[in-house]
Short mmCIF file of C-alpha atoms and ligand atoms in Angstrom, two decimals:
data_model
loop_
_atom_site.label_atom_id
_atom_site.label_comp_id
_atom_site.label_asym_id
_atom_site.label_seq_id
_atom_site.Cartn_x
_atom_site.Cartn_y
_atom_site.Cartn_z
CA MET A 20 33.83 136.36 237.57
CA ALA A 21 37.14 137.75 236.39
CA LEU A 22 37.63 141.47 235.88
CA VAL A 23 35.59 142.68 232.92
CA PRO A 24 36.43 145.23 230.21
CA MET A 25 35.04 148.60 231.29
CA ARG A 26 33.40 149.05 227.88
CA ILE A 27 30.95 146.24 228.71
CA LEU A 28 29.80 148.12 231.82
CA LEU A 29 29.44 151.40 229.94
CA ASP A 30 27.53 149.82 227.05
CA HIS A 31 25.08 148.21 229.48
CA ALA A 32 24.71 151.48 231.37
CA ALA A 33 23.96 153.33 228.11
CA GLU A 34 21.43 150.74 227.06
CA HIS A 35 19.61 150.99 230.37
CA GLY A 36 20.09 154.72 231.05
CA TYR A 37 22.24 154.72 234.17
CA GLY A 38 25.73 155.78 235.26
CA VAL A 39 28.54 153.81 236.91
CA GLY A 40 30.60 155.27 239.75
CA ALA A 41 34.36 154.93 239.36
CA PHE A 42 35.90 155.01 242.81
CA ASN A 43 39.60 155.61 243.45
CA VAL A 44 41.61 153.29 245.68
CA ASN A 45 45.01 153.30 247.39
CA ASN A 46 44.65 150.50 249.90
CA MET A 47 42.85 147.36 250.99
CA GLU A 48 40.19 149.04 253.11
CA GLN A 49 39.01 151.19 250.20
CA ILE A 50 38.71 148.15 247.93
CA GLN A 51 36.83 146.32 250.67
CA ALA A 52 34.46 149.25 251.16
CA ILE A 53 33.64 149.43 247.45
CA MET A 54 33.13 145.69 247.10
CA ALA A 55 30.90 145.53 250.18
CA ALA A 56 28.82 148.41 248.79
CA ALA A 57 28.59 146.76 245.34
CA ASP A 58 27.57 143.48 246.95
CA LYS A 59 24.90 145.11 249.11
CA THR A 60 23.39 147.14 246.24
CA ALA A 61 23.99 144.50 243.51
CA SER A 62 25.99 147.00 241.47
CA PRO A 63 28.55 146.59 238.71
CA VAL A 64 31.51 148.76 239.60
CA ILE A 65 34.63 150.49 238.34
CA ILE A 66 37.62 150.60 240.66
CA GLN A 67 40.37 152.96 239.59
CA ALA A 68 43.94 153.73 240.57
CA SER A 69 45.90 156.83 239.67
CA ARG A 70 49.64 156.73 239.00
CA GLY A 71 50.13 157.99 242.54
CA ALA A 72 47.97 155.18 243.92
CA ARG A 73 49.88 152.57 241.94
CA SER A 74 53.17 153.79 243.31
CA TYR A 75 51.80 154.08 246.88
CA ALA A 76 50.20 150.63 246.95
CA GLN A 77 52.71 149.01 244.54
CA ASP A 78 51.35 147.26 241.50
CA ASN A 79 51.80 143.73 242.85
CA TYR A 80 49.84 144.42 246.02
CA LEU A 81 47.15 146.18 244.03
CA ARG A 82 46.85 143.37 241.51
CA HIS A 83 46.45 140.73 244.19
CA LEU A 84 43.97 142.84 246.15
CA MET A 85 41.86 143.17 243.00
CA LEU A 86 42.10 139.43 242.36
CA ALA A 87 40.95 138.85 245.94
CA ALA A 88 38.02 141.19 245.36
CA VAL A 89 36.73 139.31 242.31
CA GLU A 90 37.36 135.97 244.00
CA LEU A 91 35.34 136.99 247.06
CA TYR A 92 32.50 138.53 245.03
CA PRO A 93 32.20 136.46 241.84
CA HIS A 94 28.71 137.86 241.20
CA VAL A 95 29.92 141.49 241.04
CA PRO A 96 31.25 142.62 237.64
CA VAL A 97 34.31 144.79 238.26
CA ALA A 98 36.41 146.82 235.84
CA MET A 99 39.87 147.90 236.94
CA HIS A 100 40.83 151.24 235.47
CA GLN A 101 44.01 153.32 235.25
CA ASP A 102 42.99 156.86 236.14
CA HIS A 103 44.83 159.66 234.28
CA GLY A 104 47.59 157.79 232.50
CA SER A 105 50.08 160.53 231.64
CA SER A 106 51.77 158.69 228.76
CA PRO A 107 51.23 155.62 226.60
CA ASP A 108 53.83 153.78 228.71
CA VAL A 109 51.81 154.32 231.89
CA CYS A 110 48.79 152.80 230.14
CA PHE A 111 50.79 149.90 228.72
CA SER A 112 52.18 149.03 232.16
CA ALA A 113 48.66 149.11 233.64
CA ILE A 114 47.48 146.71 230.93
CA GLU A 115 50.39 144.42 231.77
CA GLN A 116 49.28 144.48 235.40
CA GLY A 117 45.82 143.26 234.44
CA PHE A 118 43.89 146.52 234.35
CA THR A 119 40.89 146.10 232.03
CA SER A 120 40.68 149.78 231.19
CA CYS A 121 42.97 152.77 231.02
CA MET A 122 42.73 156.49 230.61
CA MET A 123 45.20 158.15 228.29
CA ASP A 124 45.04 161.74 229.44
CA GLY A 125 46.61 163.46 226.46
CA SER A 126 44.95 166.74 227.39
CA LEU A 127 48.21 167.37 229.27
CA LEU A 128 51.78 166.77 228.19
CA GLU A 129 53.75 163.96 229.81
CA ASP A 130 54.67 166.27 232.73
CA ALA A 131 50.96 165.93 233.67
CA LYS A 132 50.79 169.72 234.12
CA THR A 133 51.04 171.53 230.79
CA PRO A 134 47.93 171.68 228.58
CA ALA A 135 48.79 169.80 225.37
CA PRO A 136 48.02 170.72 221.76
CA TYR A 137 45.15 168.85 220.11
CA SER A 138 47.46 167.05 217.67
CA TYR A 139 49.53 165.62 220.56
CA ASN A 140 46.39 164.43 222.32
CA VAL A 141 45.15 162.63 219.21
CA GLU A 142 48.55 161.04 218.58
CA VAL A 143 49.10 159.57 222.06
CA THR A 144 45.46 158.55 222.52
CA ARG A 145 45.36 156.79 219.17
CA LYS A 146 48.55 154.93 220.06
CA VAL A 147 46.99 153.66 223.29
CA VAL A 148 43.72 152.70 221.57
CA GLU A 149 45.67 150.70 219.00
CA HIS A 150 47.59 148.79 221.69
CA ALA A 151 44.73 148.37 224.19
CA HIS A 152 42.02 147.24 221.78
CA LYS A 153 44.23 144.41 220.53
CA ARG A 154 44.08 143.17 224.12
CA GLY A 155 40.38 143.85 224.67
CA VAL A 156 41.13 146.71 227.04
CA THR A 157 38.95 149.82 227.17
CA VAL A 158 40.37 153.33 226.60
CA GLU A 159 39.15 156.62 228.03
CA GLY A 160 40.47 159.84 226.51
CA GLU A 161 40.08 163.45 227.59
CA ILE A 162 39.36 166.54 225.57
CA GLY A 163 39.49 169.97 227.15
CA THR A 164 41.49 170.31 230.38
CA LEU A 165 40.10 169.65 233.84
CA GLY A 166 40.74 172.06 236.67
CA GLY A 167 42.53 171.25 239.92
CA ILE A 168 45.35 168.85 240.76
CA GLU A 169 44.99 165.23 241.81
CA ASP A 170 47.96 163.25 243.11
CA GLY A 171 50.27 165.74 241.41
CA HIS A 172 48.35 165.38 238.13
CA GLY A 173 46.64 168.43 236.68
CA ALA A 174 47.22 171.85 235.22
CA GLY A 175 45.84 173.47 238.38
CA LEU A 176 43.71 175.80 236.28
CA THR A 177 41.19 177.97 238.12
CA GLY A 178 38.74 180.76 237.30
CA ALA A 179 38.85 182.29 233.81
CA GLU A 180 41.83 180.16 232.81
CA ALA A 181 39.92 176.96 233.61
CA MET A 182 36.86 178.23 231.73
CA ALA A 183 39.07 178.82 228.67
CA HIS A 184 39.99 175.12 228.62
CA LEU A 185 36.49 173.64 228.72
CA THR A 186 35.58 171.02 226.14
CA ASP A 187 34.53 172.29 222.73
CA PRO A 188 31.73 169.95 221.53
CA GLU A 189 32.81 170.18 217.89
CA GLN A 190 36.38 169.24 218.78
CA ALA A 191 35.04 166.42 220.98
CA ALA A 192 33.25 164.88 218.02
CA GLN A 193 36.39 165.15 215.90
CA PHE A 194 38.52 163.64 218.70
CA VAL A 195 36.26 160.61 219.11
CA ALA A 196 36.28 160.00 215.36
CA GLU A 197 40.05 160.38 215.09
CA THR A 198 41.04 158.25 218.08
CA GLY A 199 38.36 155.56 218.46
CA VAL A 200 38.19 155.98 222.25
CA ASP A 201 35.53 154.04 224.16
CA ALA A 202 34.84 156.83 226.64
CA LEU A 203 35.40 160.55 226.70
CA ALA A 204 36.25 162.66 229.74
CA VAL A 205 34.96 166.19 229.35
CA ALA A 206 35.96 169.45 231.02
CA ILE A 207 32.79 171.25 232.11
CA GLY A 208 34.02 173.31 235.05
CA THR A 209 34.59 170.54 237.62
CA SER A 210 37.98 170.02 239.22
CA HIS A 211 39.61 167.34 241.35
CA GLY A 212 39.70 167.71 245.12
CA ALA A 213 37.52 169.31 247.78
CA TYR A 214 37.71 172.93 246.62
CA LYS A 215 35.66 173.01 243.44
CA PHE A 216 33.23 175.88 243.95
CA LYS A 217 32.87 178.75 246.42
CA HIS A 218 29.06 178.62 246.21
CA LYS A 219 26.53 176.01 245.17
CA PRO A 220 27.35 175.81 241.43
CA THR A 221 25.08 177.40 238.83
CA GLY A 222 25.19 176.83 235.06
CA GLU A 223 27.71 179.70 234.87
CA VAL A 224 30.48 177.64 236.45
CA LEU A 225 29.24 174.07 236.03
CA LYS A 226 28.52 173.80 232.32
CA MET A 227 26.18 170.83 232.07
CA SER A 228 25.11 172.40 228.76
CA ILE A 229 28.37 171.13 227.20
CA ILE A 230 27.36 167.57 228.06
CA ALA A 231 23.92 168.05 226.52
CA GLU A 232 25.50 169.47 223.37
CA ILE A 233 28.00 166.61 222.99
CA HIS A 234 25.19 164.11 223.56
CA ARG A 235 23.16 165.80 220.83
CA ARG A 236 26.08 165.46 218.39
CA LEU A 237 27.30 162.04 219.58
CA PRO A 238 24.36 160.13 221.09
CA ASN A 239 26.43 156.93 221.41
CA CYS A 240 29.45 158.48 223.12
CA HIS A 241 30.03 157.37 226.72
CA MET A 242 30.97 160.52 228.59
CA VAL A 243 32.98 160.62 231.82
CA MET A 244 32.57 163.23 234.54
CA HIS A 245 35.76 163.74 236.52
CA GLY A 246 35.87 165.75 239.73
CA SER A 247 32.38 164.55 240.60
CA SER A 248 32.53 164.47 244.37
CA SER A 249 29.62 166.30 245.95
CA VAL A 250 31.67 167.34 249.01
CA PRO A 251 28.69 166.91 251.36
CA LYS A 252 28.57 169.42 254.20
CA GLU A 253 27.86 166.60 256.71
CA LEU A 254 31.21 164.97 255.90
CA VAL A 255 33.13 168.25 256.11
CA ASP A 256 31.35 169.06 259.39
CA ILE A 257 32.45 165.77 261.01
CA ILE A 258 36.09 166.51 260.11
CA ASN A 259 35.85 170.05 261.49
CA GLN A 260 33.96 168.94 264.61
CA TYR A 261 36.88 166.71 265.53
CA GLY A 262 39.74 169.13 264.97
CA GLY A 263 39.97 169.42 261.19
CA GLN A 264 40.13 172.70 259.32
CA ILE A 265 38.32 172.55 256.04
CA PRO A 266 36.90 175.88 254.87
CA GLU A 267 33.40 176.20 253.41
CA THR A 268 33.36 174.56 249.99
CA TYR A 269 30.96 173.11 247.43
CA GLY A 270 31.10 170.11 245.10
CA VAL A 271 28.98 168.79 242.26
CA PRO A 272 25.39 168.26 243.43
CA VAL A 273 24.18 164.69 242.85
CA GLU A 274 21.13 166.09 240.95
CA GLU A 275 23.50 167.64 238.38
CA ILE A 276 25.21 164.29 237.89
CA GLN A 277 21.81 162.67 237.42
CA GLU A 278 21.06 165.28 234.75
CA GLY A 279 24.38 164.37 233.09
CA ILE A 280 23.43 160.68 233.15
CA LYS A 281 20.26 161.55 231.21
CA ASN A 282 22.59 163.12 228.62
CA GLY A 283 25.13 160.35 228.07
CA VAL A 284 27.38 160.45 231.16
CA ARG A 285 28.19 156.80 231.93
CA LYS A 286 31.23 156.98 234.24
CA ILE A 287 31.36 159.23 237.28
CA ASN A 288 34.67 159.66 239.09
CA VAL A 289 34.50 159.97 242.86
CA ASP A 290 37.48 160.08 245.18
CA THR A 291 37.28 163.12 247.47
CA ASP A 292 33.96 162.19 249.11
CA ASN A 293 35.45 158.88 250.19
CA ARG A 294 38.59 160.56 251.48
CA LEU A 295 36.44 162.95 253.51
CA ALA A 296 34.36 160.09 254.95
CA ILE A 297 37.47 158.13 255.94
CA THR A 298 39.18 161.15 257.50
CA GLY A 299 36.10 162.15 259.50
CA ALA A 300 35.66 158.65 260.89
CA ILE A 301 39.32 158.38 261.92
CA ARG A 302 39.34 161.87 263.48
CA LYS A 303 36.25 160.98 265.46
CA VAL A 304 37.88 157.87 266.95
CA PHE A 305 41.09 159.78 267.76
CA ALA A 306 39.09 162.57 269.45
CA THR A 307 36.60 160.44 271.35
CA LYS A 308 38.82 157.46 272.24
CA PRO A 309 42.29 158.91 272.83
CA GLY A 310 43.43 155.57 274.27
CA GLU A 311 42.77 153.69 271.00
CA PHE A 312 45.96 152.39 269.37
CA ASP A 313 44.78 149.35 267.44
CA PRO A 314 44.59 150.42 263.75
CA ARG A 315 41.48 148.25 263.38
CA GLY A 316 39.80 150.48 265.96
CA TYR A 317 39.81 153.39 263.49
CA MET A 318 40.19 151.67 260.10
CA LYS A 319 36.96 149.72 260.59
CA PRO A 320 34.79 152.83 261.15
CA ALA A 321 36.68 154.49 258.29
CA ARG A 322 35.86 151.60 255.98
CA GLU A 323 32.22 151.67 257.06
CA ALA A 324 31.99 155.42 256.47
CA MET A 325 33.35 155.00 252.94
CA GLN A 326 31.02 152.08 252.22
CA LYS A 327 28.05 154.27 253.15
CA VAL A 328 29.09 157.00 250.69
CA VAL A 329 29.70 154.48 247.91
CA GLU A 330 26.33 152.80 248.48
CA GLU A 331 24.57 156.18 248.32
CA ARG A 332 26.30 157.04 245.04
CA MET A 333 25.57 153.63 243.52
CA ILE A 334 21.90 154.11 244.23
CA ALA A 335 21.88 157.73 243.01
CA PHE A 336 23.73 156.93 239.77
CA GLY A 337 21.31 154.06 239.01
CA GLN A 338 23.86 151.24 238.82
CA ALA A 339 22.30 149.46 241.83
CA GLY A 340 20.48 146.26 240.90
CA HIS A 341 22.29 145.72 237.57
CA ALA A 342 25.18 143.45 238.68
CA GLY A 343 23.45 140.25 237.56
CA GLN A 344 22.60 141.58 234.08
CA ILE A 345 26.08 142.35 232.76
CA PRO A 346 27.05 140.03 229.90
CA LYS A 347 30.11 137.91 230.62
CA VAL A 348 32.67 139.08 228.08
CA SER A 349 36.36 138.25 228.43
CA LEU A 350 39.20 140.49 227.28
CA GLU A 351 39.90 137.96 224.48
CA GLU A 352 36.32 138.15 223.23
CA MET A 353 36.43 141.93 223.45
CA ALA A 354 39.67 141.98 221.41
CA ARG A 355 37.93 139.91 218.72
CA ARG A 356 35.04 142.38 218.66
CA TYR A 357 37.37 145.36 218.21
CA ALA A 358 39.24 143.53 215.43
CA LYS A 359 35.97 142.86 213.62
CA LEU A 360 34.89 146.51 213.91
CA LYS A 361 38.19 147.58 212.39
P1 13P B 424 36.92 164.14 243.03
O1 13P B 424 38.16 164.77 243.58
O2 13P B 424 35.83 165.14 242.82
O3 13P B 424 36.45 162.99 243.86
O4 13P B 424 37.26 163.56 241.59
C1 13P B 424 38.00 162.38 241.45
C2 13P B 424 38.38 162.14 240.04
O5 13P B 424 37.90 162.75 239.11
C3 13P B 424 39.39 161.09 239.77
O6 13P B 424 39.83 161.09 238.45
#
């Protein structure tokens, strides 16, 4: 199967009440880990690359790695998604590279740091929707501003400032109506990276109530949870046991994500947990086998450690077992459907 439009995966997930993990990649081993996990659990999957990942891996390498993935696993439906496009041009170039989905993050200005006015967000997001839908490509928008910084992208908001930029459900409804986005990223108190919360999060800092409220107003809206790594203590402990220095920290508990899925969350972004798993596995080899100098000697355990995390998330989010049920819809067919809706 070729890459599929992400919208097809989200629609199926909504119909059957599950969520789809969107896992970030920078290199071959991460793509291999995700595909092996999807194969083992029979899961449809979203693979995503940030601007930083695209420049690290280079678009041509990335494109061919993704083509290899779908060639090797024709029974696994895969959507390729641009994570946090900072301008329409970033999204357009991703579409040119064969991405089947893109995020126009107009919650920030093009510097990818400054929170943007609502009118700017609507303008750039609408522009991307217009261009992408003609090509059958899915668009994710964002309303409210996420905390933290990822690959240089983010306002870096914390504490009270971050809480002041959470998604307003009324504005979310207006934004969806004005832009025609397929999926909506919401700011509910999560942030990118390992340092999300100082304690296990309560409803005071992790506002799942916003998701429930948006779902009440927009029952058909596919919501996206960014910053959804759980930062498991076991993974942090392995890193620290073998010479790392990661202070005590808390992520988003998987049970909270499952609650979100019951309330319309269809795409769950996970990067940090995989980074932690990879780093722990590599540190362990370096510490226990100081004579090892073949990269395969540490990349293989790293890949296996990531695969394990991805499998666990696929099962927890409910996407496991659905790979064979996704309708085969090409980008061309999807473009025809959007044109008809218009
Ligand atoms: P984490 O840092 O929590 O894995 O979030 C990743 C993400 O949201 C990518 O957009």
